[in-house]
PDB file of C-alpha atoms in Angstrom:
ATOM      1  CA  UNK O1434      53.345 -24.694  -6.240  1.00 93.00           C
ATOM      2  CA  UNK O1435      50.441 -23.034  -4.444  1.00 95.00           C
ATOM      3  CA  UNK O1436      50.228 -19.252  -4.357  1.00 98.00           C
ATOM      4  CA  UNK O1437      48.001 -16.927  -2.357  1.00 97.00           C
ATOM      5  CA  UNK O1438      46.774 -13.873  -4.229  1.00 98.00           C
ATOM      6  CA  UNK O1439      45.459 -10.785  -2.443  1.00 98.00           C
ATOM      7  CA  UNK O1440      43.894  -7.933  -4.411  1.00 98.00           C
ATOM      8  CA  UNK O1441      43.077  -4.559  -2.895  1.00 98.00           C
ATOM      9  CA  UNK O1442      40.147  -2.643  -4.298  1.00 97.00           C
ATOM     10  CA  UNK O1443      37.611   0.020  -3.414  1.00 94.00           C
ATOM     11  CA  UNK O1444      39.523   3.309  -3.535  1.00 88.00           C
ATOM     12  CA  UNK O1445      39.205   5.259  -0.258  1.00 90.00           C
ATOM     13  CA  UNK O1446      37.211   2.435   1.357  1.00 93.00           C
ATOM     14  CA  UNK O1447      39.795  -0.274   0.764  1.00 96.00           C
ATOM     15  CA  UNK O1448      38.730  -3.889   0.815  1.00 97.00           C
ATOM     16  CA  UNK O1449      40.619  -7.088   0.072  1.00 98.00           C
ATOM     17  CA  UNK O1450      39.816 -10.234  -1.882  1.00 98.00           C
ATOM     18  CA  UNK O1451      42.069 -13.265  -1.300  1.00 97.00           C
ATOM     19  CA  UNK O1452      42.232 -16.536  -3.223  1.00 97.00           C
ATOM     20  CA  UNK O1453      44.687 -19.289  -4.127  1.00 97.00           C
ATOM     21  CA  UNK O1454      46.016 -20.594  -7.424  1.00 97.00           C
ATOM     22  CA  UNK O1455      48.291 -23.492  -8.273  1.00 97.00           C
ATOM     23  CA  UNK O1456      51.005 -22.884 -10.877  1.00 97.00           C
ATOM     24  CA  UNK O1457      54.522 -23.913 -11.868  1.00 97.00           C
ATOM     25  CA  UNK O1458      55.912 -20.414 -11.277  1.00 98.00           C
ATOM     26  CA  UNK O1459      54.964 -16.896 -10.238  1.00 97.00           C
ATOM     27  CA  UNK O1460      54.396 -15.676 -13.799  1.00 98.00           C
ATOM     28  CA  UNK O1461      51.829 -18.405 -14.443  1.00 98.00           C
ATOM     29  CA  UNK O1462      50.230 -17.728 -11.046  1.00 98.00           C
ATOM     30  CA  UNK O1463      49.779 -14.063 -11.984  1.00 97.00           C
ATOM     31  CA  UNK O1464      48.207 -15.029 -15.321  1.00 98.00           C
ATOM     32  CA  UNK O1465      45.764 -17.305 -13.507  1.00 98.00           C
ATOM     33  CA  UNK O1466      45.070 -14.609 -10.935  1.00 97.00           C
ATOM     34  CA  UNK O1467      44.187 -12.125 -13.675  1.00 96.00           C
ATOM     35  CA  UNK O1468      41.549 -14.545 -14.939  1.00 97.00           C
ATOM     36  CA  UNK O1469      40.135 -15.120 -11.440  1.00 97.00           C
ATOM     37  CA  UNK O1470      39.644 -11.515 -10.316  1.00 97.00           C
ATOM     38  CA  UNK O1471      35.869 -11.042 -10.072  1.00 96.00           C
ATOM     39  CA  UNK O1472      34.533  -8.778 -12.834  1.00 96.00           C
ATOM     40  CA  UNK O1473      32.637  -6.622 -10.344  1.00 96.00           C
ATOM     41  CA  UNK O1474      35.874  -5.478  -8.643  1.00 96.00           C
ATOM     42  CA  UNK O1475      38.357  -5.630 -11.552  1.00 96.00           C
ATOM     43  CA  UNK O1476      38.070  -1.924 -12.430  1.00 96.00           C
ATOM     44  CA  UNK O1477      38.698  -0.886  -8.800  1.00 96.00           C
ATOM     45  CA  UNK O1478      41.795  -3.027  -8.089  1.00 97.00           C
ATOM     46  CA  UNK O1479      44.881  -0.947  -7.296  1.00 96.00           C
ATOM     47  CA  UNK O1480      47.228  -3.543  -5.781  1.00 97.00           C
ATOM     48  CA  UNK O1481      47.908  -7.251  -6.332  1.00 97.00           C
ATOM     49  CA  UNK O1482      50.084  -9.285  -3.952  1.00 98.00           C
ATOM     50  CA  UNK O1483      51.395 -12.776  -4.701  1.00 98.00           C
ATOM     51  CA  UNK O1484      52.853 -15.016  -1.987  1.00 97.00           C
ATOM     52  CA  UNK O1485      53.796 -18.659  -1.798  1.00 95.00           C
ATOM     53  CA  UNK O1486      50.891 -20.260   0.076  1.00 93.00           C
ATOM     54  CA  UNK O1487      52.137 -22.016   3.185  1.00 84.00           C
ATOM     55  CA  UNK O1488      50.405 -25.231   4.205  1.00 77.00           C
ATOM     56  CA  UNK O1489      49.312 -24.580   7.825  1.00 71.00           C
ATOM     57  CA  UNK O1490      50.062 -28.195   8.751  1.00 73.00           C
ATOM     58  CA  UNK O1491      53.696 -27.750   7.673  1.00 70.00           C
ATOM     59  CA  UNK O1492      54.231 -24.365   9.340  1.00 65.00           C
ATOM     60  CA  UNK O1493      56.403 -24.254  12.442  1.00 69.00           C
ATOM     61  CA  UNK O1494      55.228 -22.040  15.254  1.00 66.00           C
ATOM     62  CA  UNK O1495      57.285 -20.115  17.782  1.00 69.00           C
ATOM     63  CA  UNK O1496      56.545 -22.454  20.716  1.00 69.00           C
ATOM     64  CA  UNK O1497      57.430 -25.530  18.653  1.00 63.00           C
ATOM     65  CA  UNK O1498      60.695 -24.018  17.420  1.00 58.00           C
ATOM     66  CA  UNK O1499      61.867 -23.086  20.913  1.00 59.00           C
ATOM     67  CA  UNK O1500      60.899 -26.404  22.522  1.00 60.00           C
ATOM     68  CA  UNK O1501      62.553 -28.547  19.838  1.00 58.00           C
ATOM     69  CA  UNK O1502      59.283 -30.195  18.713  1.00 54.00           C
TER      70      UNK O1502
END
């Protein structure tokens, strides 16, 4: 399964770094994410978010859902 990882860093001047990993489950995705956080921001990270990464080609949009497409 593909996961999107977002890490917040930078203290008062918050910034975000987003990347994807592929793993069998969320625990493995978090382990991979820990290894992929860039060293230059690792000490300043205060939040990590994990989401299932949606394939944009498979996503339904509001207009499509209401028109029956």
